[in-house]
CSV table of C-alpha atoms in Angstrom, one decimal:
chain,number,residue,atom,x,y,z
C,27,MET,CA,0.0,0.0,0.0
C,28,ALA,CA,1.4,3.4,-1.0
C,29,THR,CA,2.3,5.9,1.7
C,30,ALA,CA,-0.1,8.8,1.9
C,31,LEU,CA,1.4,12.1,0.8
C,32,LEU,CA,-0.8,14.1,3.1
C,33,PRO,CA,-0.7,12.9,6.8
C,34,SER,CA,-4.0,12.4,8.5
C,35,SER,CA,-5.6,15.5,10.0
C,36,PRO,CA,-9.1,17.1,10.0
C,37,PHE,CA,-8.1,19.2,7.0
C,38,SER,CA,-6.5,16.5,4.9
C,39,ASP,CA,-9.2,14.0,5.7
C,40,ARG,CA,-11.9,16.4,4.6
C,41,LEU,CA,-9.9,17.1,1.4
C,42,ARG,CA,-9.6,13.3,0.6
C,43,ARG,CA,-13.3,12.7,1.1
C,44,SER,CA,-14.3,15.6,-1.1
C,45,PHE,CA,-11.7,15.1,-3.8
C,46,PRO,CA,-10.4,11.6,-4.3
C,47,GLY,CA,-6.9,11.6,-5.7
C,48,VAL,CA,-6.2,15.2,-4.5
C,49,GLU,CA,-2.8,14.2,-3.1
C,50,ARG,CA,-1.5,13.6,-6.6
C,51,SER,CA,-2.8,16.8,-7.9
C,52,LEU,CA,-1.4,18.7,-4.9
C,53,LEU,CA,2.0,17.2,-4.6
C,54,GLY,CA,2.7,14.9,-7.5
C,55,SER,CA,5.6,12.8,-6.5
C,56,ALA,CA,6.6,15.0,-3.6
C,57,PRO,CA,7.8,13.2,-0.4
C,58,SER,CA,5.6,12.6,2.6
C,59,LEU,CA,4.9,15.8,4.6
C,60,LYS,CA,4.4,16.2,8.3
C,61,PHE,CA,2.0,18.7,9.8
C,62,THR,CA,4.5,20.5,12.1
C,63,VAL,CA,5.0,24.1,13.2
C,64,HIS,CA,7.2,25.8,10.6
C,65,LYS,CA,9.6,28.1,12.2
C,66,ASN,CA,10.7,30.0,9.1
C,67,LEU,CA,7.5,30.9,7.4
C,68,SER,CA,8.9,34.2,6.1
C,69,HIS,CA,11.1,32.4,3.6
C,70,ALA,CA,8.1,30.2,2.6
C,71,HIS,CA,5.9,33.1,1.5
C,72,GLY,CA,8.4,35.6,0.2
C,73,LEU,CA,8.6,38.0,3.2
C,74,ARG,CA,11.6,39.3,5.0
C,75,THR,CA,11.3,40.4,8.6
C,76,ARG,CA,13.3,43.0,10.2
C,77,ALA,CA,12.3,41.8,13.6
C,78,VAL,CA,14.3,40.1,16.3
C,79,TYR,CA,12.4,37.1,17.8
C,80,GLY,CA,9.3,38.3,19.6
C,81,ASP,CA,9.2,41.8,18.1
C,82,VAL,CA,5.7,41.1,16.8
C,83,ASN,CA,4.8,44.3,15.0
C,84,LYS,CA,8.1,45.2,13.3
C,85,VAL,CA,7.7,43.3,10.0
C,86,GLU,CA,8.1,44.4,6.5
C,87,ILE,CA,5.2,45.3,4.3
C,88,PRO,CA,4.8,42.4,1.8
C,89,ARG,CA,6.2,43.2,-1.6
C,90,GLN,CA,3.7,40.9,-3.4
C,91,TRP,CA,0.1,39.8,-3.1
C,92,TYR,CA,-0.7,36.1,-2.9
C,93,ASN,CA,-3.1,34.4,-5.3
C,94,VAL,CA,-4.6,31.3,-3.7
C,95,VAL,CA,-5.9,30.1,-7.1
C,96,ALA,CA,-2.4,29.0,-8.0
C,97,ASP,CA,-2.3,26.5,-5.1
C,98,LEU,CA,-5.9,25.1,-5.1
C,99,PRO,CA,-6.0,21.5,-6.2
C,100,ILE,CA,-9.3,22.1,-7.9
C,101,LYS,CA,-9.6,25.4,-9.8
C,102,PRO,CA,-12.7,27.6,-9.2
C,103,PRO,CA,-15.4,27.7,-11.8
C,104,PRO,CA,-15.0,30.6,-14.2
C,105,ALA,CA,-17.2,33.7,-14.2
C,106,LEU,CA,-19.6,33.8,-17.1
C,107,HIS,CA,-20.7,36.5,-19.5
C,108,PRO,CA,-24.2,37.6,-18.4
C,109,LYS,CA,-25.6,37.3,-22.0
C,110,THR,CA,-23.7,34.5,-23.7
C,111,HIS,CA,-23.0,32.4,-20.5
C,112,LYS,CA,-19.5,31.7,-21.9
C,113,PRO,CA,-16.4,32.1,-19.7
C,114,LEU,CA,-15.3,35.7,-19.3
C,115,LYS,CA,-12.5,37.0,-21.5
C,116,HIS,CA,-10.3,40.0,-20.9
C,117,GLU,CA,-12.2,42.1,-23.4
C,118,ASP,CA,-15.5,41.4,-21.7
C,119,LEU,CA,-14.4,43.2,-18.6
C,120,SER,CA,-12.7,46.1,-20.4
C,121,PRO,CA,-15.7,48.5,-20.2
C,122,LEU,CA,-15.5,48.2,-16.4
C,123,PHE,CA,-11.9,47.7,-15.2
C,124,PRO,CA,-8.4,48.8,-16.2
C,125,ASP,CA,-6.3,46.2,-18.0
C,126,GLU,CA,-4.0,45.3,-15.1
C,127,LEU,CA,-6.9,44.6,-12.7
C,128,ILE,CA,-8.5,42.4,-15.4
C,129,ARG,CA,-5.2,40.5,-15.6
C,130,GLN,CA,-5.2,40.0,-11.9
C,131,GLU,CA,-8.8,39.0,-11.8
C,132,LEU,CA,-8.1,36.2,-14.3
C,133,SER,CA,-4.6,35.3,-13.2
C,134,ASP,CA,-3.3,31.9,-12.1
C,135,ASP,CA,0.1,33.4,-10.9
C,136,ARG,CA,1.0,32.6,-7.3
C,137,PHE,CA,2.4,36.0,-6.5
C,138,ILE,CA,1.8,39.4,-8.1
C,139,PRO,CA,4.3,42.3,-7.4
C,140,ILE,CA,2.9,45.3,-5.5
C,141,PRO,CA,3.9,48.6,-7.2
C,142,ASP,CA,6.3,50.7,-5.3
C,143,GLU,CA,3.9,53.7,-5.4
C,144,VAL,CA,1.3,51.6,-3.8
C,145,ILE,CA,3.7,50.4,-1.1
C,146,ASP,CA,4.6,54.0,-0.3
C,147,ILE,CA,1.0,54.7,0.5
C,148,TYR,CA,0.5,51.5,2.4
C,149,LYS,CA,3.3,52.8,4.7
C,150,LEU,CA,0.8,55.4,6.1
C,151,TRP,CA,-0.7,52.6,8.2
C,152,ARG,CA,1.0,49.3,7.4
C,153,PRO,CA,2.1,47.0,8.8
C,154,THR,CA,-1.0,46.8,11.0
C,155,PRO,CA,-0.7,45.5,14.6
C,156,LEU,CA,-1.3,42.0,15.8
C,157,ILE,CA,-2.5,42.3,19.4
C,158,ARG,CA,-3.1,39.7,22.1
C,159,ALA,CA,-6.4,40.3,23.9
C,160,LYS,CA,-5.0,39.5,27.4
C,161,ARG,CA,-7.7,41.5,29.2
C,162,LEU,CA,-10.5,39.7,27.3
C,163,GLU,CA,-8.9,36.4,28.1
C,164,LYS,CA,-8.8,37.3,31.8
C,165,LEU,CA,-12.5,38.4,31.7
C,166,LEU,CA,-13.5,35.1,30.1
C,167,GLY,CA,-11.2,33.0,32.4
C,168,THR,CA,-10.0,31.0,29.4
C,169,PRO,CA,-6.7,29.1,29.0
C,170,ALA,CA,-6.8,30.0,25.3
C,171,LYS,CA,-4.8,32.8,23.8
C,172,ILE,CA,-6.7,35.3,21.7
C,173,TYR,CA,-4.9,37.4,19.0
C,174,TYR,CA,-6.5,39.9,16.7
C,175,LYS,CA,-5.2,41.5,13.6
C,176,TYR,CA,-6.4,45.1,13.7
C,177,GLU,CA,-7.0,46.8,10.4
C,178,GLY,CA,-8.7,49.9,11.9
C,179,THR,CA,-5.5,51.9,11.8
C,180,SER,CA,-6.0,52.9,8.1
C,181,PRO,CA,-7.1,56.4,7.3
C,182,ALA,CA,-10.6,55.2,6.5
C,183,GLY,CA,-10.7,53.0,9.7
C,184,SER,CA,-10.9,49.5,8.1
C,185,HIS,CA,-9.2,47.0,5.8
C,186,LYS,CA,-10.8,48.4,2.6
C,187,PRO,CA,-7.9,50.8,1.6
C,188,ASN,CA,-5.7,47.7,1.1
C,189,THR,CA,-7.5,47.3,-2.3
C,190,ALA,CA,-8.8,50.9,-2.8
C,191,VAL,CA,-5.3,52.2,-3.2
C,192,PRO,CA,-4.1,49.8,-5.9
C,193,GLN,CA,-7.5,50.0,-7.7
C,194,ALA,CA,-7.2,53.8,-7.8
C,195,TRP,CA,-3.6,53.6,-8.8
C,196,TYR,CA,-4.1,51.2,-11.7
C,197,ASN,CA,-7.0,53.3,-13.0
C,198,ALA,CA,-4.9,56.5,-12.8
C,199,GLN,CA,-2.0,54.7,-14.6
C,200,GLN,CA,-4.4,53.9,-17.5
C,201,GLY,CA,-5.5,57.5,-17.8
C,202,VAL,CA,-9.0,57.0,-16.3
C,203,LYS,CA,-10.4,60.2,-14.8
C,204,ASN,CA,-13.7,59.0,-13.2
C,205,VAL,CA,-14.5,55.9,-11.1
C,206,VAL,CA,-17.8,54.8,-9.6
C,207,THR,CA,-18.7,52.4,-6.9
C,208,GLU,CA,-21.3,51.3,-4.4
C,209,THR,CA,-21.0,51.1,-0.6
C,210,GLY,CA,-23.2,49.6,2.1
C,211,ALA,CA,-22.1,50.7,5.6
C,212,GLY,CA,-19.7,53.3,4.0
C,213,GLN,CA,-16.4,51.6,4.8
C,214,TRP,CA,-15.6,50.9,1.1
C,215,GLY,CA,-16.9,54.2,-0.2
C,216,SER,CA,-14.8,56.1,2.3
C,217,SER,CA,-11.7,54.0,1.4
C,218,LEU,CA,-12.1,54.6,-2.4
C,219,ALA,CA,-12.8,58.3,-1.8
C,220,PHE,CA,-9.5,58.5,0.2
C,221,ALA,CA,-7.6,56.6,-2.5
C,222,CYS,CA,-9.0,58.7,-5.4
C,223,SER,CA,-8.0,61.9,-3.5
C,224,LEU,CA,-4.4,60.8,-3.7
C,225,PHE,CA,-4.4,60.2,-7.4
C,226,GLY,CA,-6.6,63.0,-8.6
C,227,LEU,CA,-9.6,60.8,-9.7
C,228,ASN,CA,-13.2,61.9,-9.5
C,229,CYS,CA,-15.1,59.4,-7.4
C,230,GLU,CA,-18.9,58.9,-7.4
C,231,VAL,CA,-20.5,56.6,-4.8
C,232,TRP,CA,-24.0,55.0,-4.5
C,233,GLN,CA,-24.6,54.3,-0.8
C,234,VAL,CA,-27.4,51.9,0.3
C,235,ARG,CA,-30.3,54.2,1.4
C,236,ALA,CA,-30.6,52.6,4.8
C,237,SER,CA,-26.9,53.3,5.6
C,238,TYR,CA,-27.0,56.7,3.9
C,239,ASP,CA,-29.7,57.7,6.4
C,240,GLN,CA,-28.3,56.0,9.4
C,241,LYS,CA,-24.6,57.0,9.0
C,242,PRO,CA,-24.4,60.6,7.9
C,243,TYR,CA,-20.8,60.9,9.0
C,244,ARG,CA,-19.7,58.2,6.6
C,245,LYS,CA,-21.3,60.3,3.8
C,246,LEU,CA,-19.5,63.4,5.1
C,247,MET,CA,-16.2,61.5,5.3
C,248,MET,CA,-16.5,60.6,1.6
C,249,GLN,CA,-17.4,64.1,0.7
C,250,THR,CA,-14.5,65.5,2.7
C,251,TRP,CA,-12.2,63.4,0.4
C,252,GLY,CA,-14.0,64.8,-2.6
C,253,ALA,CA,-16.5,62.1,-3.6
C,254,GLN,CA,-20.0,62.7,-4.8
C,255,VAL,CA,-22.5,60.5,-2.9
C,256,HIS,CA,-26.0,59.4,-3.9
C,257,PRO,CA,-28.5,57.4,-1.8
C,258,SER,CA,-29.4,54.2,-3.6
C,259,PRO,CA,-31.8,53.6,-5.2
C,260,SER,CA,-31.4,57.0,-6.8
C,261,SER,CA,-33.1,59.0,-9.5
C,262,VAL,CA,-29.7,59.3,-11.3
C,263,THR,CA,-29.9,55.9,-13.1
C,264,ASN,CA,-32.5,53.9,-15.0
C,265,THR,CA,-32.1,51.1,-12.5
C,266,GLY,CA,-32.7,53.4,-9.5
C,267,ARG,CA,-35.7,55.1,-11.1
C,268,LYS,CA,-37.3,51.8,-11.9
C,269,ILE,CA,-36.9,50.5,-8.4
C,270,LEU,CA,-38.2,53.8,-6.9
C,271,GLN,CA,-41.2,53.6,-9.1
C,272,GLU,CA,-42.0,50.1,-7.8
C,273,ASP,CA,-41.1,51.0,-4.2
C,274,PRO,CA,-40.6,54.7,-3.3
C,275,SER,CA,-39.5,53.7,0.2
C,276,SER,CA,-37.0,51.1,-0.8
C,277,PRO,CA,-34.2,50.8,1.8
C,278,GLY,CA,-31.8,49.7,-1.0
C,279,SER,CA,-29.3,46.9,-1.0
C,280,LEU,CA,-25.8,46.4,-2.2
C,281,GLY,CA,-27.1,44.5,-5.2
C,282,ILE,CA,-29.1,47.6,-6.2
C,283,ALA,CA,-26.2,50.0,-5.6
C,284,ILE,CA,-23.9,47.8,-7.7
C,285,SER,CA,-26.4,47.9,-10.5
C,286,GLU,CA,-26.5,51.7,-10.4
C,287,ALA,CA,-22.7,52.1,-10.4
C,288,VAL,CA,-22.2,49.5,-13.1
C,289,GLU,CA,-24.8,51.2,-15.3
C,290,VAL,CA,-22.9,54.5,-15.1
C,291,ALA,CA,-19.6,52.8,-15.8
C,292,ALA,CA,-20.9,50.8,-18.8
C,293,THR,CA,-22.5,53.8,-20.4
C,294,HIS,CA,-19.6,56.3,-20.0
C,295,GLU,CA,-16.4,55.7,-21.8
C,296,ASP,CA,-14.4,57.9,-19.5
C,297,THR,CA,-15.5,56.0,-16.3
C,298,LYS,CA,-14.5,52.7,-14.7
C,299,TYR,CA,-16.0,50.7,-11.9
C,300,CYS,CA,-14.4,49.7,-8.6
C,301,LEU,CA,-15.6,47.0,-6.3
C,302,GLY,CA,-14.7,46.6,-2.6
C,303,SER,CA,-15.2,42.9,-2.1
C,304,VAL,CA,-16.2,39.6,-3.8
C,305,LEU,CA,-13.9,39.7,-6.9
C,306,ASN,CA,-10.7,37.8,-7.2
C,307,HIS,CA,-8.4,40.8,-7.5
C,308,VAL,CA,-10.0,42.4,-4.4
C,309,LEU,CA,-9.3,39.4,-2.3
C,310,LEU,CA,-5.8,39.2,-3.8
C,311,HIS,CA,-5.0,42.8,-2.5
C,312,GLN,CA,-6.3,41.9,0.9
C,313,THR,CA,-3.8,39.1,1.4
C,314,LEU,CA,-1.4,41.7,2.9
C,315,ILE,CA,-3.3,41.0,6.1
C,316,GLY,CA,-2.5,37.3,6.2
C,317,GLU,CA,1.1,37.6,5.0
C,318,GLU,CA,1.9,40.2,7.7
C,319,CYS,CA,0.1,38.0,10.3
C,320,LEU,CA,2.2,34.9,9.4
C,321,SER,CA,5.4,36.9,10.0
C,322,GLN,CA,4.0,38.4,13.2
C,323,LEU,CA,3.0,35.0,14.6
C,324,GLU,CA,6.4,33.6,13.6
C,325,ALA,CA,8.0,36.3,15.7
C,326,LEU,CA,6.0,35.2,18.6
C,327,GLY,CA,6.6,31.5,18.0
C,328,GLU,CA,2.9,30.9,17.7
C,329,THR,CA,0.8,28.9,15.3
C,330,PRO,CA,-3.0,29.4,15.3
C,331,ASP,CA,-5.3,26.5,16.1
C,332,VAL,CA,-8.5,28.4,15.1
C,333,ILE,CA,-8.8,31.4,12.7
C,334,ILE,CA,-12.0,33.3,12.8
C,335,GLY,CA,-13.3,36.2,10.6
C,336,CYS,CA,-16.6,37.8,9.6
C,337,THR,CA,-17.9,37.4,6.1
C,338,GLY,CA,-20.1,39.7,4.1
C,339,GLY,CA,-18.6,39.7,0.6
C,340,GLY,CA,-15.5,38.0,1.9
C,341,SER,CA,-12.5,40.2,1.3
C,342,ASN,CA,-11.3,40.7,4.9
C,343,PHE,CA,-11.8,37.0,5.6
C,344,GLY,CA,-10.0,35.9,2.5
C,345,GLY,CA,-7.2,38.4,3.0
C,346,LEU,CA,-6.5,36.9,6.4
C,347,THR,CA,-7.0,33.2,5.7
C,348,PHE,CA,-5.7,32.6,2.1
C,349,PRO,CA,-2.0,32.8,3.1
C,350,PHE,CA,-2.8,30.3,5.9
C,351,ILE,CA,-4.6,28.0,3.5
C,352,ARG,CA,-1.3,28.0,1.5
C,353,GLU,CA,0.6,26.9,4.6
C,354,MET,CA,-2.0,24.2,5.2
C,355,LEU,CA,-1.6,22.9,1.7
C,356,LYS,CA,2.1,22.8,2.2
C,357,GLY,CA,1.7,20.8,5.5
C,358,ARG,CA,3.1,23.5,7.8
C,359,MET,CA,0.0,24.0,9.9
C,360,ASP,CA,-3.6,22.7,10.3
C,361,PRO,CA,-5.8,25.4,11.8
C,362,LEU,CA,-9.6,25.2,11.8
C,363,ILE,CA,-10.8,28.2,9.8
C,364,ARG,CA,-14.3,29.5,10.6
C,365,ALA,CA,-16.3,32.2,8.8
C,366,VAL,CA,-19.0,34.1,10.7
C,367,GLU,CA,-21.9,35.7,9.0
C,368,PRO,CA,-25.0,37.6,10.3
C,369,ALA,CA,-28.1,35.6,10.8
C,370,ALA,CA,-29.9,38.3,8.9
C,371,CYS,CA,-28.0,37.6,5.7
C,372,PRO,CA,-26.6,34.1,5.9
C,373,SER,CA,-25.3,33.4,2.3
C,374,LEU,CA,-22.8,30.7,3.3
C,375,THR,CA,-25.0,28.8,5.8
C,376,GLU,CA,-28.4,29.1,4.1
C,377,GLY,CA,-27.7,30.2,0.5
C,378,VAL,CA,-27.3,27.9,-2.5
C,379,TYR,CA,-24.0,27.3,-4.4
C,380,THR,CA,-24.8,28.2,-8.0
C,381,TYR,CA,-24.3,30.8,-10.7
C,382,ASP,CA,-25.9,34.1,-9.9
C,383,TYR,CA,-25.6,37.8,-10.8
C,384,GLY,CA,-23.6,40.0,-8.5
C,385,ASP,CA,-26.2,42.8,-8.8
C,386,THR,CA,-29.9,43.2,-8.7
C,387,ALA,CA,-30.4,44.3,-12.3
C,388,GLY,CA,-28.4,41.4,-13.8
C,389,MET,CA,-25.7,43.5,-15.5
C,390,THR,CA,-22.7,41.9,-13.8
C,391,PRO,CA,-21.0,38.6,-14.9
C,392,LEU,CA,-22.5,35.4,-13.5
C,393,MET,CA,-20.4,34.0,-10.7
C,394,LYS,CA,-20.7,30.7,-9.0
C,395,MET,CA,-21.1,31.5,-5.4
C,396,HIS,CA,-23.1,30.9,-2.3
C,397,THR,CA,-26.1,33.2,-2.8
C,398,LEU,CA,-29.5,34.1,-1.3
C,399,GLY,CA,-30.5,35.3,-4.8
C,400,HIS,CA,-29.7,38.6,-6.4
C,401,ASP,CA,-33.1,40.0,-5.5
C,402,PHE,CA,-32.6,39.4,-1.8
C,403,VAL,CA,-32.8,42.7,0.2
C,404,PRO,CA,-31.8,42.3,3.9
C,405,ASP,CA,-33.8,44.0,6.6
C,406,PRO,CA,-32.6,47.6,7.1
C,407,ILE,CA,-32.6,47.3,10.9
C,408,HIS,CA,-29.7,44.9,10.7
C,409,ALA,CA,-26.9,46.8,12.4
C,410,GLY,CA,-23.9,45.6,10.5
C,411,GLY,CA,-22.6,46.1,6.9
C,412,LEU,CA,-22.5,42.4,6.1
C,413,ARG,CA,-25.5,42.7,3.8
C,414,TYR,CA,-24.5,41.3,0.4
C,415,HIS,CA,-26.7,38.6,-1.1
C,416,GLY,CA,-23.7,36.5,-2.2
C,417,MET,CA,-20.3,35.3,-1.0
C,418,ALA,CA,-17.1,35.8,-2.9
C,419,PRO,CA,-16.7,33.0,-5.5
C,420,LEU,CA,-13.2,32.1,-4.1
C,421,ILE,CA,-14.5,31.9,-0.6
C,422,SER,CA,-17.5,29.9,-1.8
C,423,HIS,CA,-15.1,27.5,-3.7
C,424,VAL,CA,-12.8,27.1,-0.7
C,425,TYR,CA,-15.9,26.4,1.5
C,426,GLU,CA,-17.1,23.8,-0.9
C,427,MET,CA,-13.7,22.1,-0.8
C,428,GLY,CA,-13.9,21.7,2.9
C,429,PHE,CA,-11.0,24.0,3.8
C,430,MET,CA,-13.3,26.1,6.2
C,431,GLU,CA,-16.5,26.1,8.0
C,432,ALA,CA,-19.2,28.7,8.5
C,433,ILE,CA,-21.7,29.8,11.2
C,434,ALA,CA,-24.3,32.5,11.5
C,435,ILE,CA,-24.7,34.5,14.7
C,436,PRO,CA,-27.6,36.9,15.7
C,437,GLN,CA,-26.7,40.5,16.1
C,438,THR,CA,-27.6,40.9,19.8
C,439,GLU,CA,-25.0,38.3,20.7
C,440,CYS,CA,-22.5,40.1,18.5
C,441,PHE,CA,-23.0,43.5,20.3
C,442,GLN,CA,-22.9,41.8,23.7
C,443,ALA,CA,-19.5,40.5,22.6
C,444,ALA,CA,-18.5,43.9,21.3
C,445,LEU,CA,-19.1,45.5,24.7
C,446,GLN,CA,-17.0,42.8,26.4
C,447,PHE,CA,-14.2,43.5,23.9
C,448,ALA,CA,-14.5,47.3,24.1
C,449,ARG,CA,-14.6,47.3,27.9
C,450,THR,CA,-11.5,45.1,28.2
C,451,GLU,CA,-9.4,45.9,25.1
C,452,GLY,CA,-10.5,49.5,24.7
C,453,LEU,CA,-11.2,49.4,21.0
C,454,ILE,CA,-14.8,49.9,19.8
C,455,PRO,CA,-15.3,47.5,16.9
C,456,ALA,CA,-17.3,48.2,13.8
C,457,PRO,CA,-20.5,46.1,13.7
C,458,GLU,CA,-19.0,43.7,11.1
C,459,PRO,CA,-16.1,42.3,13.2
C,460,THR,CA,-18.4,41.9,16.2
C,461,HIS,CA,-19.4,38.7,14.5
C,462,ALA,CA,-15.8,37.4,14.7
C,463,ILE,CA,-15.5,38.6,18.3
C,464,ALA,CA,-18.7,36.7,19.3
C,465,ALA,CA,-17.4,33.5,17.6
C,466,ALA,CA,-14.0,33.9,19.3
C,467,ILE,CA,-15.6,34.3,22.7
C,468,ARG,CA,-17.6,31.1,22.0
C,469,GLU,CA,-14.4,29.3,21.2
C,470,ALA,CA,-12.5,30.7,24.2
C,471,LEU,CA,-15.3,29.7,26.6
C,472,HIS,CA,-15.3,26.2,25.1
C,473,CYS,CA,-11.6,26.1,25.9
C,474,LYS,CA,-12.4,27.1,29.4
C,475,ASP,CA,-14.7,24.1,29.7
C,476,THR,CA,-12.2,21.7,28.1
C,477,GLY,CA,-9.0,23.1,29.5
C,478,GLU,CA,-7.5,23.4,26.0
C,479,GLU,CA,-4.8,26.1,25.5
C,480,LYS,CA,-5.7,26.9,21.9
C,481,VAL,CA,-4.3,29.8,20.0
C,482,ILE,CA,-7.3,31.8,18.5
C,483,LEU,CA,-6.6,34.2,15.7
C,484,MET,CA,-9.3,36.7,14.9
C,485,ALA,CA,-9.8,39.3,12.2
C,486,MET,CA,-10.6,42.7,13.6
C,487,CYS,CA,-11.3,44.6,10.3
C,488,GLY,CA,-12.2,48.0,11.5
C,489,HIS,CA,-13.3,50.4,14.3
C,490,GLY,CA,-16.9,51.5,15.0
C,491,HIS,CA,-16.4,55.2,15.5
C,492,PHE,CA,-19.0,56.0,12.8
C,493,ASP,CA,-21.3,53.2,13.9
C,494,LEU,CA,-22.2,54.4,17.4
C,495,ALA,CA,-25.9,54.7,16.4
C,496,ALA,CA,-26.0,50.9,16.4
C,497,TYR,CA,-24.4,50.8,19.8
C,498,GLU,CA,-27.0,53.3,21.1
C,499,LYS,CA,-29.8,51.0,19.8
C,500,TYR,CA,-28.2,48.1,21.6
C,501,LEU,CA,-27.6,49.9,24.8
C,502,GLN,CA,-31.1,51.3,24.9
C,503,GLY,CA,-32.5,47.7,24.5
C,504,ASN,CA,-34.0,48.5,21.1
C,505,MET,CA,-31.9,46.0,19.0
C,506,VAL,CA,-33.7,42.8,18.0
C,507,ASP,CA,-32.5,39.6,16.4
C,508,LEU,CA,-33.8,39.2,12.9
C,509,SER,CA,-35.3,36.0,11.5
C,510,HIS,CA,-35.4,36.5,7.8
C,511,SER,CA,-38.5,35.3,6.0
C,512,ASN,CA,-38.0,31.9,4.4
C,513,GLU,CA,-40.7,33.0,1.8
C,514,LYS,CA,-38.6,36.0,1.0
C,515,VAL,CA,-35.5,33.9,0.5
C,516,GLN,CA,-37.3,31.3,-1.6
C,517,ALA,CA,-38.8,34.0,-3.8
C,518,SER,CA,-35.3,35.5,-4.4
C,519,LEU,CA,-33.8,32.0,-5.0
C,520,ALA,CA,-36.5,31.4,-7.6
C,521,ALA,CA,-35.2,34.3,-9.7
C,522,ILE,CA,-31.7,32.8,-10.0
C,523,PRO,CA,-30.8,32.0,-13.6
C,524,HIS,CA,-30.4,28.3,-14.4
C,525,ILE,CA,-27.0,28.0,-15.9
C,526,VAL,CA,-25.3,24.9,-17.3
C,527,PRO,CA,-21.8,26.1,-18.1
């Protein structure tokens, strides 16, 4: 009997069950690997540290982004043209994106160099800190160690500038003058407005109406950086006008806002579209998070047992976890990776894995992803920004392969966890990462019961300084847990196109 190339572990066993013969596709004739702590990860993923052992936050900014597609044993299904249903070609995306971003979107290259000009801007806030939540550990009485990678030090207060800056730079390099986008809670719109201000680009943003009304300071932040902001649905586009005619009080959704922005980009030759999550090149840019974190953990001599992050579209989660998945595939570690989504918009845990549009009007490419249906509109009283109807195709593919698991948590538990975090660690989280905090607390309390000294790594993707209205609602006892209507979901799922690629 032949010796197994991948040693037995929860990860490798899941992989074998899902994909027989995967060892050959992964490793060919490579020698047997052992799942052991790798003490020199920086050489493995192309980073150089300037740290002495234990100097956790003094690491180099990565010089390249990591593309997980290159290492996946089964490649993800291609995106399809919305009319022909054929796999997308470079020219199909040209009306929306500059050439280099299209190349990155379709690339199988393992690493893509980061332009020096982009790194110079990253230096305004990167590397971001990896912090051990010792006070939270003490409050919980857990033997586990809880670390969080904090992305709230960026000018916009979240991880979103990691991709906003290169997107704006590549557009400027191609001579583009105007870019358009959508935003939900305002984190992405703020980040793109910031990036465009650095490169002299005009920026126009469609913000989901519910957030536009609830978060005026996000709108003012975008306007301060020079962006023009519309509530979505708006009277500016055909899509917006049609929806307002059908429902004048529509709270909007990310799918609607995407449709409006894409409509403007597709009908104006001098305008390109930027997206803050979901697409491959967006998740690629976010891998800065995980690459830095690998070096920081190496400096501490730590290897995570559990990695937890919130998921809406998936960019922050993918940015943290994809470099770790690479290390898993190489046999260097075997963490449990857990995505956490809101119970109000549970695309991974309750959606279907199929081809669907990325927007409400059906103008975007068809992507195979976990989706609640492109017509799904989450309840506007949901306090967080994780409101997209679908999950990033790469996250969905990794989930289907068994590399990760997913859970959904109601928002009152998330805000209870946020208060515990804020009152011990001092930072007020944005509503989005409260989901990761709640899941990390669950895991830490489980360790308290079992006595396990696990290392828990958590994504803390931004601060909540512009989200205090949600905290006010919770503190006043007015926040409720949402149980989305099954009828609403089924009606939305029924509108998904039936595609046989």
